[in-house]
Amino acid sequence: MHELKDLRPSSVTGISAHQLARALDTTVHSGPAETLITGVTLDSTDVQPGDLFVAIPGFKRHGAEFAAKAIAAGAVAVVTDAAGISMLAGMEDIAMLRVSNPRVFAGLAAALVYGNPGKSMRVVGITGTNGKTTTAHFVHHVLAALSGPTLLIGTVGVSLGEVHVSSARTSLEAPVLHRVLAWALERGAQNVVMEVSSHALSLYRVAGLKFDVSAFLNLQRDHLDFHKTMESYFEAKASLFAADFSKRAVICIDDGWGERLAQMVRIPTVTVATKSAADWQVVSHSLNQKDAGTDVTIRAGEADLRLHCPLPGMINVQNELTALAVLVSLGFEASSVCEELARTPGVPGRMEVVAERSSSTPLVIVDFAHTADAIKSACAALDPVTPGSLWILFGATGERDRGKRPVMGAAALSSADYVVLTDDDIYGEDPAQIRAEVAAGFAGVAGRARSAWVSDDRKSAIHEAVLAASPDDTVLIAGRGHETIQMVGEKAHVLDDRVEARVAVSKRSVQNQLGEVGGEEKTACPKLRTISKTWEDFQ
Ligand SMILES: CC(=O)N[C@H]1[C@@H](OP(=O)(O)OP(=O)(O)OC[C@H]2O[C@@H](n3ccc(=O)[nH]c3=O)[C@H](O)[C@@H]2O)O[C@H](CO)[C@@H](O)[C@@H]1O[C@H](C)C(=O)N[C@@H](C)C(=O)N[C@H](CCC(=O)O)C(=O)O
Ligand SMILES: Nc1ncnc2c1ncn2[C@@H]1O[C@H](COP(=O)(O)OP(=O)(O)OP(=O)(O)O)[C@@H](O)[C@H]1O
């Protein structure tokens, strides 16, 4: 059983503090310049003997506060900024480097110390507000099938062959990234596909790595607690497409941000689109009744290609088409790529089918949609496969982008027939307040929903919704996808939406046998407190 911290190369030649300083255009500020550095970290709790500890000025603390702990754990050198140097007076016997931006230095130094592993692999980066995980899975599946061992790094974790570890970050801290690449290279990895979050770009977590192909999917409202404006969110994403970071670009121009990016970038670029003209464009599509996926005809130049998308909805066609263009940009042949893409297995917690529709059970789907746009797209993807009513169960996360809460409420109310508002990860916030802020978005919406309920217990709410739905309904449990813990304050509670939904489906089949499942009277989902009989109450 591996953890992220175990994914280290077994041998690192290392580099002296002096060599490192010279390679990165700085000098050793104090201490022994010949000190051999064999690893890099910016977290004192992650130090291994021989590591360089990078003390960054954080949002909350200065890393220099933890330098003594890092040295006690075996760190042999410290790099920090001027403020850090003044905090470390009296520690001059350890090799110390002063730099203006320790976050950038952390990535560049880690690439050198671990032997530039990224240069020996094909490197693919995927960015965008929604669809990174799904697109990265498409690309990973094809590379693993057509090329060889392929490392996957993203929200669901880090995977190579049989090894899978979970990760708290979508994009790893730069020293961890280069260390994991070196570990993967030792195991024969030929390719890496990684999700690149906007946080990672703003905080230089990909410094020291050059992408062979980078892809942009879309920009939708999220993370404004961090970026403040959509413009600065866009700039963070756009920075990936500078020639210093990426050799080639694939840009989806389904939204205006993508169109703008495609006009801005100065590296070789291909565009993709599901709704308009592009280098790779969808010319026709139809629902595949067998697997609820989509059969697509794509035009690339003069040629038309047939592609099957095994995941529901046009959002996933967008993801798959982007993956196709990435793979062709890497030099793979389009028709073999199309064949493999159609065989891509489902992605954990992304439109994951927890229960298939039967004569006694509704279709139950768990999906990671946690923005207003994702809620709308996920519902739109499920409408064509829902003969009855569409249910959505969701909540908003605490201590993250408060402004998106009412917009999510409005999106749910206008996209589904029955709405169950409950909690997501609460962190340190009052859950009732979060729910009230989401429900504020119900007001004035020309809604589709016929009823909405609220529940302060996500687990029971899942059970109630699955039990109340009719067999021709679809229940979409949104927001937490593959996650297996719910954060309440600092505590992690075990809660996996997929497990709870399966339990509810089993209860349902027992009750069915006893003739107890009605599924007819949806305006009185009994154990959920009714906040509104109809959406008009909010107008
Ligand atoms: C808001 C944000 O991104 N914060 C990042 C930022 O934290 P910070 O500046 O507050 O760090 P700090 O707590 O002040 O600590 C300063 C330094 O002291 C070090 N330290 C701290 C304590 C200690 O005991 N020892 C020690 O060495 C820390 O490792 C850090 O290097 O710098 C840290 C080091 O780079 C990051 O770990 C941290 O990510 C936090 C934990 C985080 O939650 N980030 C999320 C929002 C994030 O990055 N999310 C995106 C995905 C977004 C998406 O959904 O698309 C991601 O890529 O995961
Ligand atoms: N191309 C897309 N456009 C809009 N929404 C999408 C798209 N692809 C997936 N979604 C929706 O967004 C949710 C998140 O998808 P996915 O995990 O692939 O994106 P992500 O970019 O990795 O998200 P995060 O950054 O939050 O980890 C999905 O569960 C689905 O509801």
XYZ file of C-alpha atoms and ligand atoms in Angstrom:
628
model
C 0.000 0.000 0.000
C 1.690 3.198 -1.192
C 1.237 6.798 -0.130
C 2.267 9.841 -2.142
C 5.289 10.394 0.080
C 6.542 6.871 -0.811
C 6.761 7.666 -4.525
C 10.461 8.607 -4.547
C 13.206 7.495 -6.920
C 15.402 4.805 -5.349
C 18.605 6.606 -6.248
C 19.407 10.256 -6.859
C 22.929 11.328 -7.802
C 22.375 14.748 -6.312
C 23.956 18.107 -6.915
C 25.975 20.419 -4.650
C 24.499 23.620 -3.255
C 27.077 25.526 -5.288
C 26.219 23.730 -8.568
C 22.533 24.271 -7.952
C 23.014 27.955 -7.190
C 25.156 28.421 -10.297
C 22.708 26.555 -12.563
C 19.864 28.740 -11.359
C 21.742 32.000 -11.485
C 22.152 32.674 -7.792
C 24.831 32.225 -5.118
C 25.135 30.363 -1.830
C 24.343 33.044 0.741
C 26.068 31.293 3.647
C 27.191 27.865 4.858
C 29.090 25.054 3.106
C 28.706 25.396 -0.692
C 29.799 21.782 -1.314
C 26.786 20.345 0.579
C 25.254 17.527 -1.504
C 21.506 17.891 -2.103
C 19.570 14.720 -3.002
C 15.978 15.873 -2.662
C 13.738 18.943 -2.439
C 10.680 19.780 -0.353
C 8.741 22.802 0.815
C 7.113 21.040 3.727
C 9.031 20.354 6.966
C 6.819 17.335 7.661
C 7.929 15.732 4.371
C 11.735 16.047 4.789
C 14.102 13.158 4.033
C 17.824 13.297 4.926
C 19.705 15.126 2.155
C 16.771 17.360 1.170
C 16.847 21.049 0.312
C 14.087 22.764 2.325
C 12.452 25.572 0.364
C 10.985 28.074 2.835
C 8.261 29.976 0.960
C 6.361 33.030 2.155
C 2.922 31.418 2.479
C -0.511 32.998 2.739
C -0.628 32.094 6.418
C 2.919 31.432 7.624
C 6.459 31.879 6.402
C 8.110 28.516 5.712
C 11.225 29.838 7.486
C 9.309 29.307 10.742
C 9.672 25.577 10.080
C 13.315 25.547 8.951
C 14.638 24.333 12.324
C 12.200 21.376 12.201
C 13.230 20.635 8.616
C 16.925 20.629 9.575
C 16.238 18.399 12.569
C 14.540 15.957 10.155
C 17.631 15.870 7.905
C 17.406 18.856 5.568
C 20.951 19.842 4.557
C 20.259 23.200 2.915
C 17.631 25.935 2.950
C 16.511 28.301 0.222
C 14.337 31.261 1.035
C 13.667 34.939 0.282
C 15.058 38.023 2.013
C 12.372 37.921 4.724
C 13.185 34.262 5.376
C 16.924 34.938 5.548
C 16.376 37.542 8.264
C 14.223 35.044 10.204
C 17.046 32.479 10.014
C 19.839 34.597 11.552
C 22.134 32.317 13.575
C 21.727 29.288 11.269
C 24.673 30.232 9.046
C 26.377 26.845 9.440
C 23.838 25.265 7.052
C 24.017 25.942 3.309
C 21.581 28.753 2.627
C 20.502 30.286 -0.688
C 18.615 33.544 -1.078
C 16.257 33.956 -4.047
C 13.526 36.411 -4.954
C 10.810 33.800 -5.641
C 11.249 30.570 -3.651
C 8.127 28.964 -5.180
C 9.594 29.177 -8.705
C 12.983 28.116 -7.408
C 11.429 25.036 -5.767
C 10.310 23.684 -9.159
C 13.477 24.558 -11.046
C 15.675 23.118 -8.286
C 13.619 19.927 -8.021
C 13.869 19.362 -11.791
C 17.679 19.604 -11.565
C 18.098 17.560 -8.386
C 15.895 14.722 -9.671
C 17.669 14.729 -13.074
C 15.013 16.446 -15.216
C 12.809 13.340 -15.475
C 10.129 15.201 -17.461
C 12.565 15.558 -20.373
C 12.577 11.787 -20.865
C 8.787 11.434 -21.205
C 5.950 12.789 -23.305
C 4.286 15.384 -21.070
C 0.614 16.340 -21.476
C -1.151 19.014 -19.401
C -4.913 19.552 -19.240
C -6.459 22.714 -17.877
C -9.966 24.234 -17.716
C -12.587 24.681 -15.020
C -14.449 21.456 -15.718
C -13.505 18.245 -17.476
C -9.790 18.050 -16.633
C -10.062 14.724 -14.818
C -12.239 13.159 -17.500
C -10.069 14.383 -20.372
C -6.885 13.272 -18.602
C -8.436 9.790 -18.204
C -9.221 9.633 -21.934
C -5.649 10.607 -22.854
C -4.161 8.283 -20.242
C -6.183 5.289 -21.455
C -5.037 5.724 -25.057
C -1.375 6.392 -24.228
C -1.257 3.353 -21.961
C -2.792 1.230 -24.760
C -0.873 2.585 -27.763
C 2.433 3.642 -26.229
C 3.396 2.188 -22.861
C 3.450 2.892 -19.096
C 1.748 6.218 -18.506
C 1.665 8.213 -15.297
C -1.621 9.961 -14.470
C -1.709 12.863 -11.999
C -4.916 14.590 -10.992
C -7.795 15.050 -8.576
C -8.455 11.327 -8.270
C -4.793 10.702 -7.372
C -1.546 9.503 -8.900
C -1.556 6.258 -10.907
C 1.011 4.209 -12.783
C 0.068 0.666 -13.778
C -1.149 -1.115 -10.681
C 0.035 1.588 -8.277
C -2.562 4.140 -7.229
C -2.246 6.678 -4.416
C -4.672 9.406 -3.506
C -3.556 13.004 -3.370
C -4.961 16.024 -1.544
C -4.103 18.262 -4.512
C -5.218 18.253 -8.156
C -1.737 19.437 -9.111
C 1.151 18.321 -6.921
C 3.557 20.761 -5.254
C 6.485 21.268 -7.664
C 9.088 19.293 -5.660
C 6.655 16.396 -5.270
C 5.854 16.529 -8.992
C 9.475 16.166 -10.113
C 10.102 13.492 -7.491
C 7.086 11.477 -8.659
C 8.212 11.859 -12.301
C 11.650 10.492 -11.348
C 9.988 7.589 -9.517
C 7.804 6.859 -12.565
C 10.743 7.057 -14.967
C 12.573 4.420 -12.928
C 9.513 2.203 -13.467
C 9.593 2.671 -17.222
C 6.997 5.426 -17.623
C 7.078 6.870 -21.117
C 4.321 9.416 -20.754
C 2.714 11.605 -18.122
C -0.743 13.131 -18.301
C -1.538 15.677 -15.650
C -4.329 18.021 -14.714
C -3.037 21.544 -14.259
C -5.192 23.628 -11.927
C -5.240 27.411 -11.954
C -3.887 27.330 -8.363
C -0.940 25.331 -9.645
C -0.239 27.909 -12.330
C -0.551 30.870 -9.956
C 1.639 29.166 -7.355
C 4.270 27.911 -9.856
C 3.632 24.224 -9.141
C 4.651 23.258 -12.697
C 7.910 25.252 -12.696
C 10.740 23.264 -14.244
C 8.475 21.179 -16.502
C 7.826 21.681 -20.213
C 4.655 20.230 -21.721
C 4.710 18.613 -25.158
C 1.018 19.412 -25.515
C -1.226 21.481 -23.242
C -4.994 21.536 -23.624
C -7.604 24.100 -22.571
C -11.211 22.959 -22.119
C -13.324 25.840 -20.807
C -13.491 28.632 -18.251
C -16.503 28.794 -15.971
C -17.195 30.482 -12.670
C -15.189 28.872 -9.840
C -12.323 29.630 -7.454
C -13.064 33.345 -7.295
C -12.167 33.240 -3.593
C -8.599 32.745 -4.847
C -8.490 34.573 -8.199
C -10.998 37.358 -7.331
C -12.011 38.047 -10.971
C -12.681 35.886 -14.036
C -10.041 37.936 -15.827
C -7.274 36.941 -13.414
C -8.590 33.348 -13.367
C -8.271 33.374 -17.181
C -4.761 34.855 -17.023
C -3.679 32.067 -14.676
C -4.963 29.410 -17.106
C -3.542 31.231 -20.125
C -0.049 31.275 -18.583
C 0.253 27.531 -19.311
C 0.263 28.290 -23.034
C 3.367 30.517 -22.990
C 6.249 29.146 -25.056
C 8.317 28.663 -21.870
C 5.821 26.088 -20.599
C 4.270 24.359 -23.626
C 5.411 23.332 -27.092
C 1.957 22.905 -28.643
C -1.627 23.741 -27.698
C -5.065 22.214 -28.155
C -7.774 24.745 -27.383
C -11.498 24.097 -27.171
C -13.298 27.161 -28.513
C -16.789 26.201 -27.328
C -16.710 29.251 -25.053
C -15.501 32.822 -25.603
C -12.539 32.330 -23.271
C -11.228 29.537 -25.486
C -11.695 31.698 -28.605
C -9.755 34.474 -26.911
C -6.980 32.137 -25.825
C -6.673 30.673 -29.330
C -6.143 34.188 -30.703
C -3.541 35.007 -28.041
C -1.240 32.010 -28.037
C 2.012 32.065 -29.988
C 2.765 28.311 -30.024
C 1.475 25.868 -32.695
C -2.216 25.406 -31.906
C -5.154 23.333 -33.040
C -8.703 24.242 -32.093
C -11.576 21.897 -31.284
C -15.314 22.634 -31.055
C -18.549 20.764 -30.542
C -20.786 23.614 -31.717
C -18.917 25.627 -34.344
C -16.190 25.471 -36.963
C -12.716 24.476 -35.734
C -9.718 22.415 -36.805
C -11.457 19.453 -35.160
C -15.200 19.936 -35.123
C -18.313 17.881 -34.409
C -20.530 17.837 -37.484
C -23.234 15.500 -36.218
C -24.038 13.494 -33.118
C -26.698 11.123 -31.879
C -27.543 9.458 -28.597
C -26.394 5.856 -28.384
C -29.299 4.024 -26.716
C -27.128 1.081 -25.733
C -24.783 2.841 -23.313
C -26.282 6.364 -23.101
C -23.090 7.631 -24.748
C -22.924 9.585 -28.004
C -22.028 8.629 -31.587
C -20.208 11.498 -33.215
C -18.975 12.447 -36.665
C -15.938 14.700 -36.578
C -14.458 16.751 -39.391
C -10.728 17.358 -39.357
C -9.649 19.134 -42.532
C -11.059 17.161 -45.462
C -11.574 13.933 -43.543
C -14.588 12.772 -41.562
C -14.088 10.432 -38.612
C -16.523 8.391 -36.568
C -16.055 8.524 -32.817
C -18.042 6.936 -30.013
C -18.115 8.712 -26.649
C -18.801 6.124 -23.936
C -19.734 8.765 -21.316
C -23.035 10.665 -21.423
C -23.600 14.181 -22.723
C -21.938 16.712 -24.984
C -19.625 17.774 -22.135
C -17.945 14.425 -22.457
C -17.831 14.722 -26.246
C -15.949 17.987 -25.629
C -13.551 16.157 -23.311
C -13.065 13.235 -25.707
C -12.575 15.440 -28.779
C -9.961 17.460 -26.883
C -8.217 14.206 -25.926
C -8.291 13.087 -29.580
C -6.669 16.327 -30.774
C -4.021 16.060 -28.012
C -3.149 12.508 -29.054
C -2.962 13.358 -32.752
C -0.765 16.380 -31.869
C 1.554 13.890 -30.153
C 1.835 11.996 -33.436
C -0.666 9.138 -32.989
C -2.839 8.089 -35.896
C -6.401 9.427 -35.635
C -8.367 6.253 -36.456
C -6.453 4.094 -33.926
C -6.945 6.811 -31.326
C -10.702 6.901 -32.036
C -10.942 3.129 -31.589
C -9.160 3.260 -28.237
C -11.048 6.318 -26.969
C -14.330 4.430 -27.423
C -12.993 1.767 -25.051
C -12.078 4.187 -22.226
C -13.502 2.887 -18.961
C -15.600 5.147 -16.735
C -13.904 7.728 -14.560
C -14.419 7.382 -10.786
C -17.146 9.755 -9.638
C -17.632 11.367 -13.058
C -21.099 10.478 -14.352
C -20.523 7.161 -12.596
C -23.499 4.835 -12.928
C -24.229 3.530 -9.434
C -27.473 1.794 -10.381
C -28.695 1.081 -13.873
C -32.312 1.736 -14.672
C -34.592 -1.291 -14.337
C -38.317 -1.881 -14.073
C -38.016 -1.270 -10.320
C -34.977 1.041 -9.931
C -34.233 4.556 -11.164
C -30.953 5.339 -12.896
C -28.632 6.617 -10.136
C -25.566 8.649 -11.108
C -22.788 10.100 -8.935
C -21.015 13.076 -10.462
C -18.429 15.631 -9.360
C -20.398 18.667 -10.644
C -19.714 21.405 -8.099
C -20.127 24.573 -10.099
C -23.278 26.083 -11.590
C -22.134 25.346 -15.135
C -21.258 21.758 -14.307
C -24.674 21.258 -12.664
C -26.412 22.548 -15.782
C -24.250 20.452 -18.118
C -24.624 17.295 -16.036
C -28.417 17.681 -15.970
C -28.493 18.388 -19.713
C -26.450 15.232 -20.290
C -28.962 13.147 -18.311
C -32.186 14.577 -19.743
C -32.100 12.529 -22.965
C -31.748 9.296 -20.987
C -34.524 10.145 -18.497
C -38.047 9.182 -19.518
C -39.450 10.364 -16.152
C -38.202 13.123 -13.850
C -34.682 14.283 -13.105
C -33.633 14.638 -9.453
C -30.563 16.497 -8.313
C -29.054 16.250 -4.835
C -26.253 18.704 -4.101
C -24.713 21.174 -1.649
C -21.993 23.821 -1.684
C -18.556 23.593 -0.117
C -17.670 25.623 2.972
C -14.735 28.048 2.973
C -14.612 28.154 -0.836
C -15.938 30.692 -3.358
C -19.094 31.882 -1.534
C -20.292 33.809 -4.558
C -20.999 30.648 -6.523
C -23.542 29.325 -3.982
C -26.722 31.141 -5.131
C -25.696 30.573 -8.756
C -25.519 26.840 -8.061
C -28.963 27.017 -6.412
C -30.409 28.755 -9.460
C -28.729 26.256 -11.797
C -30.197 23.272 -9.925
C -33.677 24.762 -9.801
C -33.692 25.517 -13.504
C -32.165 22.207 -14.622
C -33.970 19.443 -12.691
C -37.519 18.467 -11.753
C -36.820 17.700 -8.090
C -34.117 19.374 -6.041
C -32.620 18.148 -2.767
C -30.313 20.707 -1.174
C -27.962 19.301 1.445
C -24.318 19.645 2.610
C -21.015 19.132 0.831
C -17.674 19.539 2.632
C -18.533 22.087 5.310
C -15.059 22.783 6.751
C -15.333 25.452 9.463
C -18.581 27.093 8.280
C -22.122 26.886 9.634
C -23.846 24.413 7.264
C -27.271 26.040 7.707
C -25.788 29.335 6.543
C -24.231 27.660 3.465
C -27.589 26.103 2.581
C -29.361 29.428 3.077
C -26.909 31.084 0.673
C -27.527 28.382 -1.938
C -31.309 28.609 -1.448
C -31.116 32.398 -1.893
C -30.454 31.563 -5.541
C -33.873 29.883 -5.843
C -35.562 33.284 -5.671
C -36.758 34.704 -8.936
C -35.609 31.790 -11.060
C -37.823 30.716 -13.913
C -37.389 27.266 -12.524
C -38.160 23.872 -13.889
C -38.210 22.218 -10.456
C -41.596 21.182 -9.134
C -40.371 20.663 -5.549
C -37.291 21.373 -3.505
C -36.273 19.971 -0.153
C -33.466 20.668 2.242
C -31.673 18.238 4.501
C -28.920 18.690 7.068
C -27.845 15.065 6.642
C -26.398 14.178 3.227
C -26.396 10.452 3.880
C -30.128 10.298 4.772
C -30.919 12.670 1.941
C -29.289 10.283 -0.555
C -31.321 7.403 0.860
C -34.579 9.386 0.770
C -34.104 10.614 -2.774
C -33.232 7.165 -4.132
C -36.230 5.665 -2.335
C -38.659 8.369 -3.448
C -37.738 8.355 -7.155
C -39.730 6.352 -9.707
C -38.083 3.743 -11.924
C -38.280 6.040 -14.940
C -36.585 8.867 -13.007
C -32.864 9.638 -12.824
C -31.213 10.623 -9.529
C -28.085 12.741 -9.950
C -26.014 12.937 -6.748
C -23.730 15.847 -7.464
C -20.686 17.544 -6.014
C -18.457 14.964 -4.353
C -17.805 12.394 -7.068
C -15.022 10.016 -6.046
C -14.512 11.551 -2.595
C -14.744 9.222 0.357
C -14.596 11.668 3.253
C -16.666 14.696 4.153
C -14.835 17.499 5.947
C -16.704 18.919 8.927
C -14.493 21.445 10.688
C -11.069 19.813 10.850
C -12.625 16.326 11.074
C -12.860 13.886 8.186
C -16.097 11.831 8.283
C -16.373 8.741 6.128
C -18.956 9.452 3.426
C -18.885 8.031 -0.068
C -21.924 9.052 -2.134
C -21.535 5.928 -4.259
C -21.623 3.613 -1.241
C -24.669 5.378 0.233
C -26.476 5.292 -3.097
C -25.819 1.550 -3.408
C -27.103 0.974 0.135
C -30.223 2.954 -0.748
C -30.734 0.924 -3.934
C -30.492 -2.299 -1.897
C -32.995 -0.954 0.645
C -35.208 -0.096 -2.269
C -35.126 -3.592 -3.652
C -36.020 -5.022 -0.218
C -38.886 -2.547 0.088
C -39.915 -3.356 -3.469
C -40.194 -6.987 -2.568
C -42.375 -5.948 0.357
C -44.376 -3.688 -1.964
C -43.441 -0.525 -0.025
C -41.771 1.695 -2.608
C -44.279 4.197 -3.936
C -42.174 6.726 -5.791
C -45.384 8.512 -6.756
C -45.916 11.263 -4.163
C -42.809 13.335 -4.757
C -44.031 16.513 -3.118
C -43.732 14.844 0.276
C -40.327 13.240 0.519
C -41.149 12.431 4.151
C -37.980 12.708 6.172
C -36.576 15.791 4.467
C -37.666 19.130 5.809
C -39.643 20.841 3.076
C -38.376 24.313 2.327
C -40.744 24.886 -0.495
C -43.617 23.073 -2.041
C -42.941 24.736 -5.355
C -40.247 26.993 -6.675
C -42.775 29.820 -7.070
C -42.607 30.305 -3.278
C -39.199 31.858 -3.781
C -40.268 34.423 -6.324
C -4.765 28.499 -1.187
C -3.595 27.669 -1.539
O -3.514 27.140 -2.621
N -2.674 27.526 -0.582
C -1.419 26.847 -0.851
C -0.313 27.623 -0.183
O -0.556 27.549 1.190
P -0.115 28.679 2.162
O 0.609 29.750 1.408
O -1.301 29.100 2.960
O 0.882 27.888 3.126
P 1.136 28.205 4.659
O 0.211 27.401 5.473
O 1.173 29.679 4.846
O 2.596 27.568 4.874
C 3.746 28.164 4.281
C 4.775 27.080 4.050
O 5.102 26.477 5.296
C 5.173 25.087 5.127
N 4.902 24.403 6.385
C 3.737 24.600 7.050
C 3.487 23.902 8.232
C 4.476 23.010 8.730
O 4.329 22.346 9.761
N 5.618 22.871 8.017
C 5.870 23.542 6.862
O 6.922 23.369 6.267
C 4.097 24.796 4.082
O 4.351 23.556 3.424
C 4.275 25.967 3.130
O 5.279 25.629 2.191
O 0.932 27.031 -0.494
C 1.041 25.674 -0.029
C 2.402 25.188 -0.484
O 2.525 25.413 -1.866
C -0.092 24.811 -0.610
O 0.003 23.522 -0.049
C -1.425 25.442 -0.286
O -2.459 24.684 -0.876
C -3.606 24.522 -0.003
C -3.323 23.459 1.029
C -4.866 24.199 -0.800
O -5.834 23.706 -0.256
N -4.917 24.503 -2.055
C -6.091 24.213 -2.895
C -7.091 25.367 -2.878
C -5.624 23.945 -4.308
O -4.477 24.177 -4.655
N -6.523 23.418 -5.123
C -6.220 23.096 -6.520
C -7.423 22.460 -7.210
C -8.431 23.410 -7.586
C -9.502 22.740 -8.434
O -10.476 22.211 -7.848
O -9.400 22.772 -9.675
C -5.181 21.971 -6.601
O -4.392 21.976 -7.555
O -5.275 21.060 -5.765
N -16.197 19.614 -20.608
C -16.981 19.884 -19.578
N -17.661 21.051 -19.507
C -18.451 21.335 -18.473
N -18.653 20.505 -17.430
C -18.000 19.333 -17.432
C -17.122 18.958 -18.500
N -16.627 17.734 -18.236
C -17.139 17.361 -17.055
N -17.974 18.316 -16.568
C -18.703 18.335 -15.297
O -17.765 18.788 -14.316
C -17.573 17.789 -13.305
C -16.109 17.691 -12.973
O -15.471 17.015 -14.058
P -13.946 16.660 -13.988
O -13.665 16.067 -12.665
O -13.568 15.903 -15.200
O -13.364 18.145 -14.039
P -12.139 18.778 -13.299
O -11.754 19.923 -14.174
O -11.099 17.758 -13.061
O -12.726 19.291 -11.914
P -11.865 19.737 -10.616
O -10.881 20.764 -11.055
O -12.871 20.325 -9.715
O -11.189 18.529 -10.111
C -18.094 16.506 -13.907
O -18.486 15.687 -12.873
C -19.198 16.983 -14.824
O -20.376 17.223 -14.114
